[in-house]
Amino acid sequence: MPANRAVIYRGPGHVEVEDVDYPTFELKDGPGVNPDNVGRQLPHGAILKVVATNICGSDQHMVRGRTTAPEGLALGHEITGEVVETGRDVEYIKTGDLVSVPFNIACGRCRNCKEGKTGICLNVNPDRPGSAYGYVDMGGWVGGQAEYAMVPYADWNLLRFPDRDQAMAKIVDLAMLSDIFPTGFHGAVTAGVEPGSTVYIAGAGPVGLAAATSAFLLGAAVVIVADLNTERLEQARSFGCETIDVSKGEPADQIEQLLGIPVVDCAVDAVGFEARGHGDNAQEERPATVLNTVMGVTRAGGKVGIPGLYVTGDPGAADEAAKHGSLSLEFGLGWAKSLAFTTGQCPVMRYNRQLMMAILHDRVNIAKNVNATVLPLAEAPQGYSDFDRGAAHKYVLDPHGMIQR
């Protein structure tokens, strides 16, 4: 049995790469594992040799200590890998297949899965609908920032790449299919982006840049990306976005300078609960700022996509209400403008095959647009540190040295 190493959360601001157990077809007890999931048998699973596994902004929330994640949690929900073993009930996925793993863990059997709502599967997390690998309050499924990882319900969850050589030539782009590309695309789709749209995207991190890429893929005429980080705004401009530095004033005023009117057709919140203020308040944490802004700058009758993460428990929040997920929303404004909102995990399987085809046939360069940067697994702690400081990179970990650089 091969050795295995994984990225482990060791408290706020601290991750380590440590030796861990090789995965098996049983969910064992460990940090964050729901007691009702302990001992769960997984004959429908597959064990992967991890080819690429990414650091996500959602991971960063945990590492900053902004969730109730337990120490010892193995991190990572963005996984691309090679199948090295399958459980006895796996029928279609085969050893040697190169696959993408949706970050949502879904059974394929419950009502929500059958309706395509794989982000809120009813059977994988005893706490509440929806689950993910290596994430707090998500059932305790072991994270995939590791050399080897186990994926349950393999026939249902795994997206097989049709040609191994073609896939390996584009593996850094394809690594974005596990989360941020479908998540950004979901934000743009649910915001109603269509040919000729003007789009406001709050946040120039990897998900915001993926949403901007998706907006162009859907035919948007103007994509405006807003952030405080000048390096990330420069990255957005590198593929045709207009940009707004929210530290320099209200977004509506800057939108008017770009478009002649202070509103856009649709908006995407790719920031989430660690939002900061605008203008003179740009260095203060104000978790409702982005939600209130997107309501203000979206035209009456428009739509808002909210792939940015919001949580029910934030021990590091700026005020008591926000610690319990309660924010000071100007909801009356959204109601008065008849806005439509879509929130929650992206149902990755709704989009990942189509986006895979766009990558394989050179219709999109997602790795370039998000500035994907490959690191060996041993350098994961440095990647987390640099990402926390606002580096304009999407860090891709290469546990086995399989990615050509």
mmCIF file of N, CA and C in Angstrom, residues 3 115 165 200 203 206 249 257 300 305 319 369 379 400 402:
data_model
loop_
_atom_site.group_PDB
_atom_site.id
_atom_site.type_symbol
_atom_site.label_atom_id
_atom_site.label_comp_id
_atom_site.label_asym_id
_atom_site.label_seq_id
_atom_site.Cartn_x
_atom_site.Cartn_y
_atom_site.Cartn_z
ATOM 1 N N ALA A 3 2.439 5.010 0.458
ATOM 2 C CA ALA A 3 2.377 6.040 1.479
ATOM 3 C C ALA A 3 1.458 7.159 0.987
ATOM 4 N N GLU A 115 -32.919 15.767 -9.450
ATOM 5 C CA GLU A 115 -33.348 17.043 -10.028
ATOM 6 C C GLU A 115 -32.170 17.899 -10.467
ATOM 7 N N ASP A 165 -3.891 11.686 -23.264
ATOM 8 C CA ASP A 165 -2.812 12.562 -23.729
ATOM 9 C C ASP A 165 -3.327 13.982 -23.946
ATOM 10 N N TYR A 200 -21.495 43.240 -13.721
ATOM 11 C CA TYR A 200 -20.653 43.669 -12.614
ATOM 12 C C TYR A 200 -20.290 42.439 -11.798
ATOM 13 N N GLY A 203 -15.279 41.102 -6.829
ATOM 14 C CA GLY A 203 -14.236 40.168 -6.438
ATOM 15 C C GLY A 203 -13.390 39.718 -7.610
ATOM 16 N N PRO A 206 -9.855 34.142 -7.744
ATOM 17 C CA PRO A 206 -10.041 33.123 -8.784
ATOM 18 C C PRO A 206 -11.488 32.894 -9.200
ATOM 19 N N GLY A 249 -13.932 54.783 -4.227
ATOM 20 C CA GLY A 249 -15.274 55.349 -4.250
ATOM 21 C C GLY A 249 -16.336 54.305 -4.518
ATOM 22 N N GLN A 257 -19.182 56.130 -14.957
ATOM 23 C CA GLN A 257 -18.082 56.643 -15.769
ATOM 24 C C GLN A 257 -17.767 55.716 -16.942
ATOM 25 N N ALA A 300 -33.383 47.378 -12.335
ATOM 26 C CA ALA A 300 -34.665 46.843 -11.875
ATOM 27 C C ALA A 300 -35.077 45.672 -12.765
ATOM 28 N N GLY A 305 -26.301 36.667 -9.181
ATOM 29 C CA GLY A 305 -25.756 35.367 -8.836
ATOM 30 C C GLY A 305 -24.817 35.511 -7.648
ATOM 31 N N ASP A 319 -19.018 41.582 14.168
ATOM 32 C CA ASP A 319 -20.083 41.865 15.125
ATOM 33 C C ASP A 319 -20.787 40.572 15.501
ATOM 34 N N ASN A 369 -6.401 32.864 -17.494
ATOM 35 C CA ASN A 369 -7.188 33.977 -16.976
ATOM 36 C C ASN A 369 -7.149 34.082 -15.452
ATOM 37 N N GLU A 379 5.039 22.510 -0.960
ATOM 38 C CA GLU A 379 4.999 23.968 -0.878
ATOM 39 C C GLU A 379 3.602 24.514 -0.620
ATOM 40 N N HIS A 400 2.453 14.485 -7.321
ATOM 41 C CA HIS A 400 3.325 13.429 -7.855
ATOM 42 C C HIS A 400 4.250 13.923 -8.958
ATOM 43 N N MET A 402 3.433 15.221 -11.836
ATOM 44 C CA MET A 402 2.923 14.754 -13.124
ATOM 45 C C MET A 402 2.610 15.896 -14.098
#
